[in-house]
């Protein structure tokens, strides 16, 4: 199997579980009403309700924002609960997950201060227009294809073998610059902060959203 191929991503999407039950359970465990949780995540209650009922699947940036809102990881949002902590992630380990066309694979352990993912970014999908701002750091390494990285007002074109390491409080977004998409390694820190809600991920976000 070639990570990030369109055929593999499409096949994986047919078997993907919805994140709706996890989103609903995490909110209830946090003791938050739908309105309170939506305010923290910078979403409208109606948008969060659609996510919790499975009528809409969250994008990867939105999953990251919701994970920070609830003090958890994307893996837990997806219902991945490894029985034991294992420092090794094998090639045949956790399967592909898809969020709004982006496909990603777990590349690190859960319950850590950093989360590592292997990601396929498709060309021409809506997530390329989403800008995120949140505490922490991010690091990415391009494996295949070309990636366009927007940091503040600057735009960078990354080739295979190029990497980037930046402060996540800098408004940022990424999109594929090649027709077949781009594959990358992606690592980000899981920091809890009152600013966590600034992780942006949808058309219903508030005026904190920025577009270069």
Coordinates of N, CA and C in Angstrom, one line a residue:
X1 N 0.8 -1.2 0.0 CA 0.0 0.0 0.0 C 0.9 1.2 0.0
X2 N 0.6 2.2 -0.9 CA 1.3 3.4 -1.0 C 0.6 4.5 -0.2
X3 N 1.2 5.0 0.9 CA 0.5 6.0 1.8 C 0.1 7.2 1.0
X4 N -1.2 7.6 1.1 CA -1.6 8.8 0.5 C -2.2 8.7 -0.9
X5 N -2.2 7.4 -1.4 CA -2.7 7.3 -2.8 C -4.2 7.5 -2.8
X6 N -4.8 7.9 -3.9 CA -6.2 8.3 -3.9 C -7.0 7.0 -3.7
X7 N -6.6 5.9 -4.3 CA -7.4 4.6 -4.2 C -7.4 4.2 -2.7
X8 N -6.3 4.2 -2.0 CA -6.2 3.8 -0.6 C -7.0 4.7 0.2
X9 N -7.0 6.1 0.0 CA -7.8 7.0 0.8 C -9.2 6.8 0.6
X10 N -9.7 6.5 -0.7 CA -11.1 6.3 -0.9 C -11.6 5.0 -0.2
X11 N -10.7 3.9 -0.3 CA -11.1 2.7 0.3 C -11.2 2.8 1.8
X12 N -10.3 3.6 2.4 CA -10.3 3.7 3.9 C -11.5 4.5 4.3
X13 N -11.9 5.5 3.5 CA -13.0 6.4 3.9 C -14.3 5.6 4.1
X14 N -14.4 4.5 3.3 CA -15.7 3.7 3.4 C -15.8 3.0 4.8
X15 N -14.6 2.8 5.4 CA -14.6 2.0 6.7 C -14.4 2.9 7.9
X16 N -14.4 4.2 7.7 CA -14.1 5.1 8.8 C -15.2 5.3 9.8
X17 N -15.0 5.2 11.1 CA -16.0 5.4 12.0 C -16.3 6.9 12.2
X18 N -17.5 7.3 12.5 CA -17.8 8.7 12.8 C -17.3 9.1 14.1
X19 N -16.9 10.4 14.2 CA -16.3 10.9 15.4 C -17.5 11.5 16.3
X20 N -18.7 11.4 15.8 CA -19.8 12.0 16.5 C -20.0 11.5 17.9
X21 N -20.0 10.2 18.2 CA -20.1 9.7 19.6 C -19.0 10.2 20.5
X22 N -17.8 10.2 20.0 CA -16.7 10.7 20.9 C -16.8 12.2 21.2
X23 N -17.2 13.0 20.2 CA -17.4 14.4 20.4 C -18.5 14.7 21.5
X24 N -19.6 13.9 21.4 CA -20.7 14.1 22.3 C -20.3 13.7 23.7
X25 N -19.6 12.5 23.8 CA -19.2 12.0 25.1 C -18.1 12.9 25.8
X26 N -17.2 13.4 25.0 CA -16.2 14.3 25.6 C -16.8 15.6 26.1
X27 N -17.7 16.1 25.4 CA -18.4 17.3 25.9 C -19.1 17.1 27.2
X28 N -19.9 16.0 27.2 CA -20.6 15.6 28.4 C -19.7 15.4 29.6
X29 N -18.6 14.7 29.4 CA -17.6 14.4 30.4 C -17.0 15.7 31.0
X30 N -16.9 16.7 30.1 CA -16.4 18.0 30.5 C -17.4 18.9 31.2
X31 N -18.7 18.4 31.2 CA -19.7 19.1 31.9 C -20.1 20.4 31.2
X32 N -20.0 20.4 29.8 CA -20.3 21.6 29.1 C -21.6 21.4 28.3
X33 N -22.4 22.4 28.2 CA -23.6 22.5 27.4 C -23.1 22.6 25.9
X34 N -24.0 22.4 25.0 CA -23.6 22.5 23.6 C -23.2 24.0 23.3
X35 N -23.9 24.9 23.9 CA -23.6 26.3 23.7 C -22.2 26.7 24.2
X36 N -21.9 26.2 25.5 CA -20.6 26.5 26.1 C -19.5 25.9 25.3
X37 N -19.6 24.7 24.9 CA -18.5 24.0 24.2 C -18.3 24.7 22.8
X38 N -19.4 25.1 22.2 CA -19.3 25.8 20.9 C -18.6 27.1 21.0
X39 N -18.8 27.8 22.1 CA -18.2 29.1 22.4 C -16.7 28.9 22.5
X40 N -16.3 27.8 23.3 CA -14.9 27.6 23.5 C -14.2 27.2 22.2
X41 N -14.9 26.4 21.4 CA -14.3 26.0 20.1 C -14.4 27.0 19.0
X42 N -15.0 28.2 19.3 CA -15.2 29.2 18.3 C -16.1 28.7 17.1
X43 N -17.1 27.9 17.5 CA -18.1 27.4 16.5 C -19.5 27.9 16.8
X44 N -20.4 27.8 15.9 CA -21.8 28.0 16.3 C -22.3 26.8 16.9
X45 N -23.3 26.9 17.8 CA -23.9 25.7 18.4 C -24.5 24.8 17.3
X46 N -25.1 25.3 16.3 CA -25.6 24.5 15.2 C -24.6 23.7 14.5
X47 N -23.4 24.3 14.3 CA -22.3 23.6 13.6 C -21.8 22.5 14.5
X48 N -21.6 22.7 15.8 CA -21.2 21.7 16.7 C -22.2 20.6 16.8
X49 N -23.5 20.9 16.8 CA -24.6 19.9 16.8 C -24.5 19.0 15.6
X50 N -24.2 19.6 14.4 CA -24.1 18.8 13.2 C -22.9 17.8 13.3
X51 N -21.8 18.2 13.9 CA -20.7 17.4 14.1 C -21.0 16.2 15.1
X52 N -21.8 16.6 16.2 CA -22.1 15.6 17.2 C -23.1 14.5 16.7
X53 N -23.9 14.9 15.7 CA -24.9 14.0 15.2 C -24.5 13.3 13.9
X54 N -23.3 13.5 13.5 CA -22.7 12.9 12.4 C -23.2 13.4 11.0
X55 N -23.9 14.5 11.0 CA -24.4 15.1 9.8 C -23.3 15.9 9.0
X56 N -22.2 16.1 9.8 CA -21.0 16.7 9.1 C -19.8 16.2 9.8
X57 N -18.7 15.8 8.9 CA -17.5 15.3 9.4 C -16.5 16.5 9.6
X58 N -15.8 16.5 10.7 CA -14.8 17.7 10.9 C -13.6 17.5 10.1
X59 N -13.0 18.7 9.6 CA -11.8 18.7 8.9 C -10.6 18.4 9.9
X60 N -9.4 18.1 9.4 CA -8.3 17.9 10.3 C -8.0 19.1 11.2
X61 N -7.9 20.3 10.6 CA -7.7 21.5 11.5 C -8.8 21.6 12.6
X62 N -10.0 21.3 12.2 CA -11.1 21.4 13.2 C -11.0 20.3 14.3
X63 N -10.5 19.1 13.9 CA -10.3 18.0 14.9 C -9.2 18.5 15.9
X64 N -8.1 19.1 15.4 CA -7.1 19.6 16.2 C -7.6 20.6 17.2
X65 N -8.5 21.5 16.7 CA -9.0 22.5 17.6 C -10.0 21.9 18.7
X66 N -10.8 20.9 18.3 CA -11.7 20.3 19.2 C -10.9 19.5 20.3
X67 N -9.8 18.8 19.8 CA -9.0 18.1 20.7 C -8.4 19.0 21.8
X68 N -8.0 20.2 21.4 CA -7.5 21.2 22.4 C -8.6 21.7 23.3
X69 N -9.7 21.9 22.7 CA -10.9 22.4 23.5 C -11.2 21.4 24.7
X70 N -11.2 20.1 24.4 CA -11.5 19.1 25.3 C -10.3 18.5 26.1
X71 N -9.1 19.0 25.8 CA -7.9 18.5 26.5 C -7.6 17.1 26.2
X72 N -7.7 16.7 24.9 CA -7.4 15.4 24.5 C -6.7 15.3 23.2
X73 N -6.6 14.2 22.5 CA -5.9 14.1 21.3 C -6.8 13.7 20.1
X74 N -6.3 13.9 18.9 CA -7.1 13.5 17.8 C -7.4 12.0 17.8
X75 N -6.4 11.2 18.3 CA -6.6 9.8 18.4 C -7.8 9.4 19.3
X76 N -8.0 10.1 20.4 CA -9.1 9.8 21.2 C -10.4 10.3 20.6
X77 N -10.4 11.4 19.9 CA -11.6 11.8 19.2 C -12.0 10.8 18.2
X78 N -11.1 10.0 17.6 CA -11.4 9.0 16.6 C -11.7 7.7 17.2
X79 N -11.7 7.6 18.6 CA -12.0 6.4 19.3 C -10.8 5.4 19.3
X80 N -9.6 5.9 19.1 CA -8.5 5.0 19.1 C -8.0 4.9 20.6
X81 N -8.0 3.7 21.2 CA -7.6 3.6 22.6 C -6.7 2.4 22.7
X82 N -5.4 2.5 22.4 CA -4.5 1.4 22.5 C -4.5 0.8 23.9
X83 N -4.4 -0.5 23.9 CA -4.5 -1.2 25.2 C -3.3 -0.9 26.1
X84 N -2.1 -0.8 25.5 CA -0.9 -0.5 26.3 C -0.1 0.5 25.5
X85 N 0.7 1.3 26.3 CA 1.6 2.2 25.7 C 2.8 1.6 25.0
X86 N 3.0 1.8 23.7 CA 4.0 1.2 22.9 C 4.8 2.3 22.2
X87 N 6.1 2.4 22.5 CA 6.9 3.4 21.8 C 7.1 3.3 20.3
X88 N 6.8 2.1 19.8 CA 7.0 1.8 18.4 C 5.6 1.8 17.7
X89 N 5.6 2.5 16.6 CA 4.4 2.4 15.7 C 4.8 1.7 14.4
X90 N 4.3 0.5 14.2 CA 4.6 -0.3 13.1 C 3.9 0.2 11.8
X91 N 4.5 -0.1 10.6 CA 4.0 0.3 9.3 C 2.6 -0.3 9.2
X92 N 2.3 -1.5 9.7 CA 1.0 -2.1 9.6 C 0.1 -1.8 10.8
X93 N 0.4 -0.8 11.5 CA -0.4 -0.4 12.7 C -1.7 0.3 12.4
X94 N -2.0 1.3 13.2 CA -3.2 2.0 13.1 C -3.5 2.4 11.6
X95 N -4.7 2.2 11.2 CA -5.1 2.4 9.8 C -5.3 3.9 9.5
X96 N -5.6 4.1 8.2 CA -5.8 5.5 7.7 C -7.1 6.1 8.3
X97 N -7.1 7.3 8.5 CA -8.3 8.1 8.9 C -8.5 9.2 7.9
X98 N -9.7 9.6 7.7 CA -9.9 10.7 6.7 C -10.8 11.8 7.4
X99 N -10.4 13.1 7.1 CA -11.2 14.2 7.6 C -11.2 15.3 6.4
X100 N -12.4 15.4 5.9 CA -12.7 16.4 4.8 C -11.7 16.2 3.6
X101 N -11.4 15.0 3.3 CA -10.6 14.7 2.1 C -9.1 14.5 2.5
X102 N -8.7 15.0 3.7 CA -7.3 14.8 4.1 C -7.2 13.4 4.7
X103 N -6.2 12.6 4.4 CA -6.0 11.3 5.0 C -4.8 11.3 5.8
X104 N -4.9 10.7 7.0 CA -3.7 10.7 7.9 C -3.6 9.4 8.7
X105 N -2.4 9.1 9.1 CA -2.1 7.9 9.8 C -1.4 8.3 11.1
X106 N -1.7 7.6 12.2 CA -1.0 7.9 13.5 C 0.5 7.5 13.3
X107 N 1.4 8.4 13.7 CA 2.8 8.1 13.6 C 3.5 8.2 15.0
X108 N 2.7 8.3 16.0 CA 3.3 8.4 17.4 C 2.3 7.9 18.4
X109 N 2.7 7.8 19.7 CA 1.9 7.3 20.7 C 0.9 8.3 21.2
X110 N -0.2 7.8 21.8 CA -1.2 8.7 22.4 C -0.7 9.1 23.8
X111 N -1.4 10.1 24.4 CA -1.1 10.6 25.8 C 0.3 11.2 25.9
X112 N 0.8 11.8 24.9 CA 2.1 12.4 24.9 C 2.0 13.9 24.7
X113 N 3.0 14.7 25.0 CA 3.0 16.1 24.9 C 3.1 16.6 23.4
X114 N 3.4 15.6 22.5 CA 3.5 15.9 21.1 C 2.6 14.9 20.4
X115 N 2.0 15.2 19.3 CA 1.3 14.3 18.5 C 1.9 14.3 17.1
X116 N 2.2 13.1 16.6 CA 2.8 12.9 15.3 C 1.8 12.2 14.3
X117 N 1.7 12.7 13.1 CA 0.8 12.2 12.1 C 1.6 12.1 10.8
X118 N 1.2 11.1 10.0 CA 1.6 11.1 8.6 C 0.3 11.5 7.8
X119 N 0.5 12.5 6.9 CA -0.7 13.1 6.3 C -0.6 13.2 4.8
X120 N -1.7 12.9 4.2 CA -1.8 13.1 2.7 C -2.8 14.3 2.5
X121 N -2.3 15.4 1.9 CA -3.0 16.6 1.6 C -3.5 16.6 0.2
X122 N -4.8 16.5 -0.1 CA -5.2 16.4 -1.5 C -5.2 17.8 -2.1
X123 N -5.2 17.8 -3.4 CA -5.1 19.1 -4.1 C -6.5 19.7 -4.3
X124 N -6.7 21.0 -4.0 CA -7.9 21.6 -4.3 C -9.1 21.4 -3.4
X125 N -8.8 21.0 -2.1 CA -9.8 20.8 -1.1 C -10.0 22.0 -0.2
X126 N -11.1 22.2 0.4 CA -11.4 23.4 1.1 C -10.5 23.7 2.3
X127 N -9.9 22.7 2.9 CA -9.1 22.9 4.1 C -7.9 23.9 3.8
X128 N -7.5 23.9 2.5 CA -6.4 24.8 2.1 C -6.7 26.3 2.5
X129 N -8.0 26.6 2.6 CA -8.4 28.0 2.9 C -8.5 28.3 4.4
X130 N -8.3 27.2 5.3 CA -8.5 27.4 6.7 C -7.2 27.8 7.4
X131 N -7.3 28.9 8.1 CA -6.1 29.4 8.8 C -6.2 29.1 10.3
X132 N -5.1 28.6 10.9 CA -5.2 28.2 12.3 C -4.2 29.1 13.1
X133 N -4.6 29.4 14.3 CA -3.8 30.2 15.3 C -4.1 29.5 16.6
X134 N -3.0 29.0 17.3 CA -3.2 28.4 18.6 C -1.8 28.3 19.2
X135 N -1.8 28.1 20.6 CA -0.5 27.9 21.3 C 0.2 26.7 20.8
X136 N 1.6 26.7 21.0 CA 2.4 25.6 20.7 C 3.3 25.7 19.5
X137 N 3.8 24.6 19.1 CA 4.7 24.6 17.9 C 4.3 23.5 17.0
X138 N 4.7 23.7 15.7 CA 4.4 22.7 14.7 C 5.7 22.4 13.8
X139 N 5.8 21.2 13.4 CA 6.9 20.8 12.6 C 6.4 19.9 11.5
X140 N 6.8 20.1 10.3 CA 6.4 19.3 9.2 C 7.5 19.0 8.2
X141 N 7.5 17.8 7.6 CA 8.5 17.4 6.6 C 7.8 16.8 5.4
X142 N 8.1 17.4 4.2 CA 7.5 16.9 3.0 C 8.1 15.6 2.5
X143 N 7.3 14.6 2.3 CA 7.7 13.3 1.8 C 7.6 13.2 0.3
X144 N 6.4 13.7 -0.2 CA 6.1 13.6 -1.6 C 5.3 14.7 -2.1
X145 N 5.5 15.1 -3.3 CA 4.7 16.3 -3.8 C 5.3 17.6 -3.3
X146 N 4.6 18.7 -3.7 CA 5.0 20.0 -3.2 C 3.9 20.6 -2.3
X147 N 4.3 21.3 -1.3 CA 3.4 21.8 -0.3 C 3.5 23.3 -0.3
X148 N 2.4 24.0 -0.2 CA 2.4 25.5 -0.1 C 2.1 25.8 1.4
X149 N 3.0 26.5 2.1 CA 2.9 26.8 3.5 C 2.7 28.3 3.6
X150 N 1.6 28.8 4.2 CA 1.4 30.2 4.5 C 1.7 30.5 5.9
X151 N 2.6 31.4 6.2 CA 3.0 31.8 7.6 C 2.8 33.3 7.7
X152 N 1.8 33.7 8.3 CA 1.5 35.2 8.4 C 1.3 35.7 7.0
X153 N 2.0 36.7 6.5 CA 1.9 37.2 5.2 C 2.8 36.6 4.2
X154 N 3.7 35.6 4.7 CA 4.6 35.0 3.8 C 4.1 33.7 3.2
X155 N 4.5 33.4 2.0 CA 4.1 32.1 1.4 C 5.4 31.3 1.0
X156 N 5.5 30.0 1.4 CA 6.7 29.2 1.1 C 6.3 28.0 0.3
X157 N 7.0 27.7 -0.7 CA 6.8 26.4 -1.5 C 7.8 25.4 -1.0
X158 N 7.4 24.3 -0.5 CA 8.2 23.3 0.0 C 8.3 22.1 -0.9
X159 N 9.5 21.6 -1.2 CA 9.7 20.4 -2.0 C 10.0 19.2 -1.1
X160 N 9.9 18.0 -1.7 CA 10.3 16.8 -0.9 C 11.6 16.9 -0.3
X161 N 11.7 16.6 1.0 CA 12.9 16.8 1.8 C 13.0 18.1 2.5
X162 N 12.2 19.0 2.2 CA 12.1 20.3 2.9 C 11.3 20.1 4.2
X163 N 11.6 20.9 5.2 CA 10.8 20.9 6.5 C 10.6 22.3 7.0
X164 N 9.7 22.4 7.9 CA 9.4 23.7 8.5 C 9.1 23.5 10.0
X165 N 9.5 24.5 10.8 CA 9.3 24.4 12.3 C 8.9 25.8 12.7
X166 N 7.7 26.0 13.2 CA 7.2 27.3 13.5 C 6.3 27.4 14.7
X167 N 6.2 28.6 15.2 CA 5.3 28.9 16.3 C 3.9 28.9 15.8
X168 N 3.0 28.1 16.5 CA 1.6 28.0 16.1 C 0.8 29.2 16.3
X169 N 1.3 30.2 17.0 CA 0.5 31.5 17.2 C 0.7 32.3 15.9
X170 N 1.6 32.0 15.0 CA 1.6 32.6 13.7 C 0.5 32.1 12.9
X171 N -0.4 32.9 12.3 CA -1.5 32.4 11.5 C -0.9 31.6 10.4
X172 N -1.4 30.4 10.2 CA -0.8 29.5 9.2 C -1.8 28.6 8.5
X173 N -1.5 28.2 7.3 CA -2.3 27.2 6.6 C -1.4 26.5 5.6
X174 N -1.9 25.3 5.2 CA -1.1 24.6 4.2 C -2.1 24.0 3.1
X175 N -1.5 23.9 1.9 CA -2.3 23.2 0.8 C -1.3 22.6 -0.2
X176 N -1.8 21.6 -0.9 CA -0.9 20.9 -1.9 C -0.7 21.8 -3.1
X177 N 0.5 21.8 -3.6 CA 0.8 22.6 -4.8 C 0.9 21.7 -6.0
X178 N 0.7 20.4 -5.9 CA 0.7 19.5 -7.0 C -0.6 18.8 -7.2
X179 N -0.9 18.4 -8.4 CA -2.2 17.9 -8.7 C -2.5 16.6 -8.0
X180 N -1.5 15.8 -7.7 CA -1.7 14.5 -7.0 C -1.6 14.7 -5.5
X181 N -1.5 15.9 -5.0 CA -1.5 16.1 -3.6 C -0.1 16.1 -3.0
X182 N 0.0 16.1 -1.7 CA 1.3 16.0 -1.0 C 1.2 15.2 0.2
X183 N 2.3 14.5 0.5 CA 2.5 13.6 1.7 C 3.5 14.3 2.6
X184 N 3.2 14.3 3.9 CA 4.1 14.9 4.9 C 4.0 14.2 6.2
X185 N 5.1 14.4 7.0 CA 5.1 14.1 8.4 C 4.8 15.4 9.1
X186 N 3.9 15.2 10.2 CA 3.4 16.4 10.9 C 3.5 16.2 12.4
X187 N 4.1 17.1 13.1 CA 4.2 16.9 14.6 C 3.7 18.3 15.2
X188 N 2.9 18.2 16.2 CA 2.5 19.4 16.9 C 2.4 19.1 18.4
X189 N 2.6 20.2 19.2 CA 2.5 20.1 20.6 C 1.0 20.2 21.1
X190 N 0.7 19.5 22.1 CA -0.6 19.6 22.7 C -0.6 20.4 24.0
X191 N -0.7 21.7 23.8 CA -0.7 22.6 24.9 C -2.1 23.1 25.3
X192 N -2.3 23.1 26.6 CA -3.6 23.6 27.1 C -3.5 25.0 27.5
X193 N -4.4 25.8 27.0 CA -4.3 27.3 27.2 C -5.7 27.9 27.1
X194 N -5.9 29.1 27.7 CA -7.1 29.8 27.5 C -7.2 30.2 26.0
X195 N -6.1 30.2 25.3 CA -6.1 30.6 23.9 C -6.5 29.4 22.9
X196 N -6.7 28.2 23.5 CA -6.9 27.0 22.7 C -8.0 27.2 21.7
X197 N -9.0 28.0 22.0 CA -10.1 28.1 21.1 C -9.8 28.9 19.8
X198 N -8.6 29.4 19.7 CA -8.2 30.1 18.5 C -7.8 29.2 17.4
X199 N -7.8 27.9 17.6 CA -7.6 26.9 16.5 C -8.8 26.9 15.7
X200 N -8.7 27.4 14.4 CA -9.8 27.7 13.6 C -10.0 26.5 12.6
X201 N -11.3 26.3 12.3 CA -11.5 25.2 11.3 C -12.8 25.1 10.7
X202 N -13.5 26.2 10.3 CA -14.8 26.0 9.7 C -15.3 27.4 9.3
X203 N -16.3 27.3 8.4 CA -16.9 28.5 7.9 C -17.8 29.2 8.9
X204 N -18.1 28.5 10.1 CA -18.9 29.1 11.1 C -18.1 29.7 12.2
X205 N -16.7 29.8 12.0 CA -15.9 30.4 13.1 C -16.2 31.9 13.2
X206 N -15.6 32.5 14.3 CA -15.9 33.9 14.5 C -14.9 34.7 13.8
X207 N -14.9 36.0 14.1 CA -14.0 36.9 13.4 C -12.5 36.7 13.8
X208 N -12.2 35.7 14.6 CA -10.8 35.5 14.8 C -10.2 34.9 13.6
X209 N -11.0 34.4 12.6 CA -10.4 33.7 11.4 C -9.7 34.8 10.6
X210 N -8.5 34.3 10.0 CA -7.7 35.2 9.2 C -7.6 34.5 7.8
X211 N -7.4 35.3 6.8 CA -7.1 34.7 5.5 C -6.0 35.6 4.9
X212 N -4.9 35.0 4.5 CA -3.8 35.7 3.9 C -4.3 36.5 2.7

